[in-house]
XYZ file of C-alpha atoms in Angstrom:
582
model
C 73.618 -22.979 53.708
C 71.897 -26.166 53.943
C 70.151 -28.040 51.058
C 66.601 -27.256 51.983
C 67.642 -23.312 52.084
C 68.912 -23.643 48.593
C 65.800 -25.385 47.235
C 63.421 -22.758 48.929
C 65.849 -19.689 47.316
C 65.666 -21.171 44.149
C 61.775 -21.798 44.141
C 61.524 -17.927 45.355
C 63.946 -17.038 42.376
C 61.468 -18.494 39.937
C 58.244 -17.188 41.443
C 59.823 -13.719 41.581
C 60.886 -14.191 37.837
C 57.407 -15.621 36.781
C 55.750 -12.505 38.672
C 58.120 -10.119 36.792
C 57.315 -11.749 33.515
C 53.515 -11.285 34.062
C 53.673 -7.739 34.855
C 56.245 -7.115 31.827
C 53.635 -8.397 29.449
C 50.839 -6.256 31.188
C 52.881 -2.996 30.972
C 53.637 -3.803 27.465
C 49.906 -4.094 26.861
C 49.001 -1.301 28.690
C 51.413 0.724 26.942
C 50.210 -0.449 23.354
C 46.573 0.605 24.668
C 47.507 4.227 26.149
C 50.498 4.943 24.051
C 50.498 3.385 20.546
C 46.841 2.673 19.700
C 45.265 4.929 22.333
C 42.858 6.697 19.670
C 41.582 3.531 18.078
C 41.021 1.772 21.368
C 39.078 4.769 22.520
C 37.172 4.800 19.324
C 36.060 1.244 19.787
C 35.124 1.932 23.569
C 32.896 4.845 22.426
C 31.356 3.007 19.572
C 30.572 0.375 22.244
C 28.428 2.722 24.061
C 26.936 5.051 21.267
C 23.960 5.068 18.825
C 23.555 6.858 15.577
C 20.110 8.201 14.803
C 19.249 9.547 11.275
C 17.548 13.144 11.303
C 15.453 13.032 8.251
C 15.108 16.159 6.163
C 11.807 17.711 5.634
C 10.667 17.688 2.349
C 9.963 20.970 0.908
C 6.422 22.569 0.585
C 4.290 22.946 -2.831
C 2.336 26.247 -2.705
C -0.158 28.109 -4.911
C 0.890 31.471 -6.400
C -0.062 33.241 -3.412
C 1.969 31.115 -0.696
C -0.841 28.796 0.396
C 0.328 25.297 1.035
C -0.890 22.732 -1.114
C 1.807 19.988 0.046
C 3.676 20.323 3.320
C 6.003 18.343 5.716
C 5.328 18.067 9.540
C 7.518 16.084 12.077
C 6.450 12.075 13.000
C 8.012 9.557 14.600
C 8.324 5.765 13.712
C 7.917 3.342 16.835
C 10.220 0.332 17.176
C 11.054 -2.267 19.675
C 13.931 -4.424 20.998
C 12.188 -7.761 21.338
C 14.837 -9.026 23.637
C 13.282 -6.483 26.023
C 9.796 -6.495 25.152
C 8.987 -10.351 25.063
C 7.901 -10.666 28.600
C 5.131 -7.722 28.240
C 4.260 -8.265 24.386
C 0.523 -8.614 24.845
C 0.091 -5.580 27.192
C 2.343 -3.551 24.748
C 0.504 -4.318 21.970
C -2.753 -3.528 23.592
C -1.429 -0.004 24.682
C -0.153 0.482 21.053
C -3.760 -0.042 19.370
C -5.320 1.810 22.069
C -3.133 5.014 21.507
C -1.297 4.638 17.731
C -4.107 3.026 15.737
C -6.819 0.946 16.412
C -6.333 -0.923 12.852
C -2.910 -2.413 13.901
C -3.255 -6.171 13.585
C -3.051 -7.208 17.603
C -1.429 -10.794 16.797
C 1.138 -9.566 14.350
C 2.221 -6.652 16.840
C 2.431 -9.478 19.612
C 4.637 -11.521 17.060
C 6.907 -8.612 16.392
C 7.427 -7.852 19.855
C 8.434 -11.619 20.764
C 10.716 -11.871 17.501
C 13.225 -14.272 18.398
C 16.775 -13.676 18.055
C 16.042 -9.990 17.179
C 16.998 -6.622 19.012
C 15.009 -4.406 16.428
C 11.724 -4.362 14.553
C 9.336 -1.512 13.435
C 6.038 -1.527 14.932
C 4.445 1.638 13.169
C 6.013 3.805 10.623
C 5.436 7.387 10.023
C 3.070 8.102 13.179
C 1.972 11.748 13.861
C 4.538 12.740 16.702
C 1.711 13.282 19.219
C 0.411 9.788 19.119
C 3.682 8.151 18.968
C 4.677 10.317 22.350
C 1.318 9.479 23.872
C 2.023 5.677 23.297
C 5.620 5.598 24.562
C 4.384 7.784 27.733
C 1.830 5.013 28.566
C 4.192 2.326 28.079
C 6.655 3.762 30.453
C 4.103 4.478 32.879
C 2.857 1.102 32.972
C 6.546 0.067 33.812
C 7.402 -1.630 30.443
C 10.614 -1.162 28.488
C 11.949 -1.548 24.929
C 9.703 0.592 23.056
C 11.531 3.391 21.190
C 11.204 5.894 18.436
C 12.976 7.199 15.501
C 12.249 11.066 13.982
C 10.500 10.654 10.716
C 8.861 13.217 8.338
C 5.170 13.218 7.068
C 3.874 14.490 3.976
C 0.496 16.241 4.136
C -1.761 17.606 1.299
C -4.101 20.048 3.119
C -6.635 20.269 0.523
C -7.026 16.195 0.143
C -8.635 16.030 -3.369
C -7.670 19.420 -4.162
C -5.818 19.541 -7.459
C -4.362 16.204 -6.805
C -3.595 15.004 -10.320
C -1.291 17.946 -10.823
C 0.206 18.215 -7.213
C 1.115 14.399 -7.360
C 1.814 12.300 -4.131
C 4.983 10.469 -2.689
C 5.603 6.758 -2.302
C 6.615 4.878 0.779
C 10.277 5.982 0.324
C 9.566 9.653 0.292
C 9.972 9.972 -3.703
C 7.483 11.790 -5.651
C 6.008 9.561 -8.108
C 3.408 11.821 -9.877
C 2.622 15.446 -10.677
C 4.735 18.157 -9.328
C 5.897 16.079 -6.410
C 7.654 14.011 -9.491
C 8.668 16.917 -11.781
C 10.708 18.649 -8.959
C 11.455 15.673 -6.800
C 15.116 16.799 -6.658
C 14.381 20.224 -5.396
C 12.068 19.312 -2.981
C 14.045 16.589 -1.319
C 16.395 17.752 1.137
C 19.598 16.001 2.578
C 19.370 14.001 5.747
C 21.655 14.664 8.737
C 22.634 12.054 11.675
C 23.273 12.485 15.354
C 25.649 10.257 17.380
C 25.259 9.937 21.051
C 26.501 7.968 24.041
C 23.844 5.319 25.479
C 23.835 3.165 28.567
C 24.013 -0.574 28.569
C 20.213 -0.603 28.588
C 20.050 1.308 25.361
C 18.898 4.904 26.934
C 20.867 8.155 25.978
C 23.172 9.177 28.713
C 21.939 13.086 30.084
C 24.708 15.444 29.409
C 26.848 13.012 27.219
C 28.626 14.187 24.180
C 27.061 14.005 20.803
C 27.934 14.588 17.380
C 25.560 16.148 14.865
C 25.856 16.433 11.077
C 23.129 18.939 10.107
C 20.548 18.063 7.889
C 19.461 20.335 4.795
C 15.848 21.110 4.134
C 14.399 20.710 0.783
C 13.425 23.482 -1.251
C 9.803 24.759 -1.836
C 7.874 24.816 -5.320
C 5.652 28.027 -6.279
C 2.990 26.621 -8.471
C 0.993 29.049 -10.711
C -2.238 27.699 -9.435
C -4.678 29.652 -7.552
C -6.128 27.527 -4.664
C -9.556 28.989 -4.307
C -10.271 29.075 -7.950
C -8.627 25.716 -8.099
C -11.222 24.440 -5.184
C -14.124 25.908 -6.797
C -13.709 24.359 -10.232
C -12.900 20.934 -8.849
C -16.472 21.081 -7.182
C -18.192 22.650 -10.331
C -16.617 19.871 -12.622
C -17.365 17.156 -10.163
C -20.877 17.969 -10.255
C -21.281 18.473 -13.973
C -19.505 14.821 -14.286
C -22.458 13.331 -12.037
C -25.209 15.295 -13.430
C -24.267 14.427 -17.098
C -23.166 10.792 -16.168
C -19.805 11.239 -18.059
C -17.051 8.967 -17.497
C -14.680 11.711 -16.520
C -14.090 15.128 -16.969
C -11.546 18.071 -17.125
C -11.507 21.897 -16.656
C -8.451 23.712 -17.219
C -8.009 27.798 -17.205
C -5.039 29.514 -18.500
C -3.538 32.888 -18.582
C -3.363 33.267 -22.324
C -0.662 36.450 -21.744
C 1.589 34.341 -19.700
C 0.802 30.604 -20.439
C 0.251 29.858 -16.547
C -2.079 27.397 -15.580
C -4.276 28.921 -12.906
C -6.459 26.013 -12.208
C -6.338 22.363 -13.608
C -9.174 20.073 -12.278
C -10.262 16.400 -12.875
C -12.861 14.143 -11.910
C -13.094 11.541 -10.664
C -9.838 12.412 -8.693
C -8.363 10.935 -5.252
C -7.325 11.953 -1.935
C -3.773 12.501 -1.816
C -3.750 13.123 2.059
C -5.741 10.030 2.828
C -4.793 7.754 -0.300
C -8.683 7.290 -0.686
C -9.589 6.252 -4.044
C -6.312 5.884 -5.230
C -6.208 3.841 -8.719
C -4.331 4.189 -12.086
C -7.912 5.260 -13.287
C -8.064 8.171 -10.841
C -4.616 9.050 -10.693
C -3.637 9.519 -14.281
C -3.421 13.401 -15.118
C -5.807 13.084 -18.004
C -4.984 16.897 -18.973
C -1.341 15.919 -20.096
C -1.672 11.888 -20.558
C -4.971 11.214 -21.906
C -5.452 11.690 -25.785
C -8.643 12.102 -27.582
C -10.190 13.523 -30.518
C -11.109 16.990 -30.043
C -14.192 17.658 -32.529
C -15.187 21.124 -33.644
C -12.953 22.962 -31.143
C -10.260 22.294 -33.870
C -12.309 24.631 -36.391
C -10.939 27.482 -34.691
C -7.629 26.254 -35.763
C -8.721 25.596 -39.301
C -10.004 29.038 -39.623
C -7.190 30.765 -38.092
C -4.954 29.037 -40.829
C -7.462 30.194 -43.660
C -7.570 33.927 -42.101
C -3.715 33.966 -41.989
C -3.572 32.685 -45.795
C -6.136 35.326 -46.825
C -8.580 32.692 -47.826
C -11.715 34.092 -45.497
C -12.696 36.848 -43.557
C -15.700 36.725 -40.865
C -18.210 37.746 -43.754
C -16.685 35.467 -46.451
C -19.593 33.643 -48.458
C -19.595 29.826 -48.192
C -22.177 27.859 -50.111
C -22.688 24.594 -47.606
C -24.264 21.501 -49.199
C -26.403 19.045 -47.515
C -23.881 16.384 -47.295
C -20.588 15.725 -48.853
C -18.978 12.078 -50.079
C -15.817 11.971 -49.664
C -13.634 8.744 -50.190
C -16.656 6.725 -50.100
C -17.835 8.171 -46.853
C -20.969 10.523 -46.470
C -20.415 13.613 -44.312
C -23.213 15.717 -42.897
C -23.671 18.053 -40.054
C -25.312 17.499 -36.900
C -28.664 18.995 -38.202
C -30.452 18.296 -41.435
C -30.441 20.965 -44.036
C -30.224 21.541 -47.768
C -27.760 23.716 -49.369
C -27.386 26.875 -47.347
C -25.642 30.092 -47.667
C -23.321 30.524 -44.627
C -20.734 33.244 -43.881
C -17.199 31.990 -42.390
C -18.306 33.491 -39.298
C -21.853 31.544 -39.661
C -19.640 28.071 -40.193
C -18.182 28.601 -36.639
C -21.142 29.716 -34.955
C -23.247 26.916 -36.191
C -20.396 24.611 -36.062
C -20.963 23.178 -39.773
C -18.753 20.435 -40.663
C -19.522 20.665 -44.188
C -18.892 24.643 -44.377
C -15.608 23.736 -42.813
C -14.601 21.184 -45.334
C -15.663 23.484 -47.995
C -13.419 26.408 -46.449
C -10.759 24.189 -45.803
C -10.248 23.016 -49.467
C -8.687 26.179 -50.134
C -5.231 24.834 -48.125
C -3.011 22.265 -49.371
C -2.482 19.288 -47.095
C 1.142 20.473 -46.042
C 0.233 23.996 -45.445
C -2.934 22.915 -43.363
C -0.564 20.327 -41.361
C 2.150 22.627 -40.839
C -0.331 25.303 -39.322
C -1.470 22.511 -36.855
C 2.083 21.718 -36.205
C 2.833 25.301 -35.306
C -0.024 25.508 -33.144
C 1.623 22.470 -31.190
C -0.258 19.772 -32.027
C 1.698 16.361 -32.758
C 4.246 17.221 -30.027
C 4.474 17.654 -26.265
C 4.226 21.082 -24.664
C 6.868 22.445 -22.143
C 4.794 21.868 -18.958
C 6.914 19.421 -17.791
C 4.108 17.008 -16.379
C 5.147 13.320 -16.032
C 4.267 11.134 -18.797
C 2.875 13.712 -21.140
C 1.444 12.454 -24.644
C 2.303 14.284 -27.828
C -1.099 13.199 -29.298
C -1.282 11.863 -32.734
C -1.231 14.134 -35.831
C -0.591 11.916 -39.076
C 2.408 13.335 -41.490
C 0.592 15.176 -44.482
C 1.803 12.676 -47.183
C -0.290 10.043 -45.415
C -3.568 12.293 -45.606
C -6.229 10.870 -47.646
C -9.131 12.818 -49.029
C -11.116 11.400 -46.245
C -8.849 12.158 -43.239
C -7.918 15.603 -44.658
C -11.721 16.631 -44.657
C -12.550 14.959 -41.042
C -9.272 16.588 -39.635
C -10.629 19.979 -40.635
C -13.276 19.756 -38.364
C -11.593 17.515 -35.392
C -11.923 13.835 -35.930
C -9.231 11.880 -37.303
C -6.361 13.598 -35.217
C -5.693 13.152 -31.235
C -4.830 15.832 -28.670
C -4.137 16.337 -25.307
C -6.043 19.135 -23.363
C -2.979 20.874 -22.501
C -2.202 21.001 -26.650
C -5.754 22.333 -27.416
C -5.238 25.038 -24.496
C -1.994 26.247 -25.945
C -3.515 26.250 -29.545
C -6.558 28.011 -29.002
C -4.813 30.031 -26.864
C -2.796 31.358 -29.751
C -5.673 32.789 -31.040
C -6.668 34.727 -27.772
C -3.081 35.915 -27.357
C -3.003 37.716 -30.768
C -1.625 34.899 -32.760
C 1.484 34.139 -30.384
C 1.655 30.825 -29.146
C 2.710 30.597 -25.398
C 3.468 27.242 -23.937
C 1.665 26.310 -20.781
C 3.525 26.328 -17.401
C 2.578 25.275 -13.913
C 5.316 26.444 -11.879
C 6.296 30.310 -11.021
C 9.538 29.599 -9.173
C 11.447 28.021 -6.180
C 12.509 28.916 -2.717
C 15.713 27.219 -1.763
C 16.388 26.053 1.846
C 18.318 29.209 2.727
C 15.443 31.486 1.224
C 16.943 32.192 -1.986
C 14.384 32.510 -4.610
C 14.755 31.637 -8.163
C 12.044 32.485 -11.041
C 11.107 29.468 -13.304
C 12.407 29.886 -17.157
C 10.101 31.867 -19.064
C 7.892 30.008 -21.238
C 8.364 29.701 -24.996
C 6.862 32.102 -27.441
C 6.174 31.459 -31.239
C 4.228 33.576 -33.820
C 1.851 31.224 -35.551
C -0.706 33.415 -37.335
C -0.923 37.467 -37.419
C -2.687 39.599 -34.904
C -5.161 40.459 -37.543
C -6.109 36.890 -38.508
C -6.291 35.996 -34.926
C -8.696 38.877 -34.260
C -10.774 37.701 -37.244
C -11.160 34.290 -35.895
C -12.141 35.790 -32.328
C -15.026 38.061 -33.793
C -16.272 34.345 -35.431
C -15.936 32.746 -32.020
C -18.100 35.501 -30.268
C -20.925 34.448 -32.573
C -20.863 30.927 -31.029
C -22.033 32.381 -27.326
C -24.537 34.596 -28.707
C -28.534 33.959 -28.344
C -28.584 32.050 -31.803
C -25.095 30.531 -31.435
C -24.437 26.916 -30.301
C -23.426 27.674 -26.421
C -25.354 30.764 -25.550
C -24.979 29.314 -21.922
C -21.484 30.206 -21.870
C -22.150 33.871 -22.348
C -21.163 35.972 -19.221
C -23.002 39.070 -18.338
C -21.243 42.349 -18.979
C -18.132 40.394 -20.691
C -17.499 39.345 -24.311
C -16.814 35.828 -24.455
C -15.315 34.054 -27.615
C -15.924 30.277 -27.640
C -16.020 26.920 -29.681
C -18.038 23.866 -29.158
C -16.789 20.280 -29.487
C -18.438 16.814 -29.805
C -16.315 14.109 -31.693
C -16.973 10.240 -31.575
C -15.109 8.421 -28.869
C -12.499 5.870 -29.981
C -12.593 2.448 -28.602
C -8.833 2.002 -27.134
C -8.702 -1.628 -27.580
C -10.264 -1.696 -31.236
C -9.313 1.358 -32.481
C -12.744 2.095 -34.034
C -15.366 4.585 -33.294
C -17.979 3.718 -30.894
C -21.122 5.445 -32.422
C -23.671 7.046 -29.587
C -20.644 7.969 -27.394
C -18.944 11.161 -27.723
C -16.551 13.271 -26.146
C -17.774 16.869 -25.771
C -16.267 19.919 -24.836
C -16.066 23.708 -24.749
C -13.379 26.002 -25.107
C -13.814 29.826 -24.386
C -11.895 33.293 -23.496
C -12.857 36.418 -21.930
C -12.954 39.356 -22.357
C -12.954 38.714 -26.033
C -11.896 42.166 -26.912
C -9.058 41.985 -24.441
C -8.396 38.550 -23.661
C -6.938 37.359 -20.240
C -8.207 33.936 -19.294
C -9.233 30.861 -21.727
C -11.144 27.817 -20.035
C -11.405 24.609 -21.407
C -14.234 22.216 -20.455
C -13.954 18.183 -21.703
C -16.662 15.659 -20.580
C -16.388 12.309 -21.592
C -19.343 10.085 -22.720
C -21.990 12.221 -21.110
C -25.607 11.475 -21.638
C -26.699 10.920 -25.363
C -28.108 14.141 -25.720
C -25.120 16.176 -24.419
C -23.240 18.354 -26.371
C -20.343 20.824 -25.957
C -22.571 24.001 -25.717
C -25.175 22.409 -23.360
C -23.149 20.125 -20.986
C -19.855 22.329 -21.073
C -21.180 25.771 -21.684
C -22.728 26.130 -18.224
C -19.171 24.803 -16.453
C -17.321 27.226 -18.507
C -19.658 30.135 -17.591
C -19.348 29.352 -13.794
C -15.152 28.811 -13.591
C -14.883 31.633 -15.845
C -16.953 33.855 -14.011
C -15.121 32.905 -10.788
C -11.723 33.568 -12.514
C -12.650 36.933 -13.754
C -13.795 37.980 -10.324
C -10.716 36.297 -8.526
C -8.214 38.415 -10.484
C -10.276 41.646 -10.738
C -10.597 41.489 -14.439
C -13.394 44.322 -15.375
C -15.672 44.435 -18.631
C -13.954 46.340 -21.321
C -17.312 48.002 -21.769
C -17.103 47.534 -25.568
C -19.890 46.157 -27.675
C -20.120 43.027 -29.549
C -19.677 43.982 -33.162
C -22.744 42.587 -35.523
C -21.634 39.720 -37.500
C -24.092 38.279 -40.070
C -24.031 34.408 -40.041
C -25.706 34.080 -43.560
C -25.708 35.540 -46.733
């Protein structure tokens, strides 16, 4: 073998060795991928060509007592874009979005998003009705443009708009309840989102027939309120009219079933539109029935005389000598009408709403005894309604009472309450002396259809049935032709009621504002077999407005509707004759 042949053979051996080495390395690597780490590398390969989408869980419905929807959820879409794909056609795509989705979209802002540098994802329009979003995508694809996509969303709708808005509440941008029933039962209403993972092409499109993984979402449960939608709508309109006609700053109208404590209607004016978000401000969205405190005025006299009757101090025909004025603690107190010394019965004091007669009668109670009764009626503490931000009101301890505060508290000044507190307090008289805490929810329905009843409201006897009936007789005189609220009378029904007029307190200075009042009327029917109690409050109406003249007619209309709506027939009994003077 020549020298040249030996060199050629050596070169060949080296080349074969190098080739075998390279193939060995490839073989070992292939063995590692396919044998040792096969699952890990397969997962990475799939992940590189997959997309995960959140499947939002619809929020549960809020319904009235008959199943009519007050708040509901619908399918929607959010439009997104990949600027790396939309940049060349940004101006044209922006015009299509404005034409098909929302004319109020800012053109220049949308174009800027579609051209956003170094970005692969931007939101173009969130929470868009599905039909609008699909129309936009179809128009974009038809024009030959790419890069606009959609994500599923859940839209919250309030079919009634302003109907019961302050009670139902609303949700924020993240879908969380921030007021009313939406906030109270946010946990029950909120479902659990699911996810869907599927394979996609290089262009980001889903591959037809490709495998996908789904983690099912769980819808939120539903809440059934105690509200009657038709009565709520009627009361909303009637109250709004009363606020406008009396030039009041705000108004409330609430109706409660005295036997169960269920609130069947809760209206407020002014209010807001939960569906369109029109009129949303802290002034309009606050729930005044639960959160706002005010002095109740003469409506509280019903509680004063209930305590007196229960203590055996008065009956409807008890004789009370009423002076023309009383000086207490350096303050002169009088009635709303001028008179000298007059002789009234206890019923006459209530019927004519005499502050002086109430002071004389209440002097038979010690401060502690009177305070204990007011506490048992529910003043000075929150109810069990559960409404967010509910106030406890202000009822000073008995040991801090002065002669003047004791006198004014007896007729409803110097004590602050919420409308819900006064509802349950006077409702105690209508319910034969048993206090039933107000409730606004009947029960719940879980996602699987399981129904759960709301806990029964708390009950407590405050005064005897006999005492409650005596005060009811006194209150019937209020709606008589010679009472302070004849406009509240309902033909064919016996109606018991009480007017209220109280000086307004300036929230900044804490002092009374003379010439400005909070007027009200509270009544229940049928008086001889009570079923519903309605409370009307008007804040700062025109100067001559009173609880009977301004609140009485509103009570008449709403209570009449409630009695008709629930099929409550007149009892047919006659109003007993009660003397107001002696």
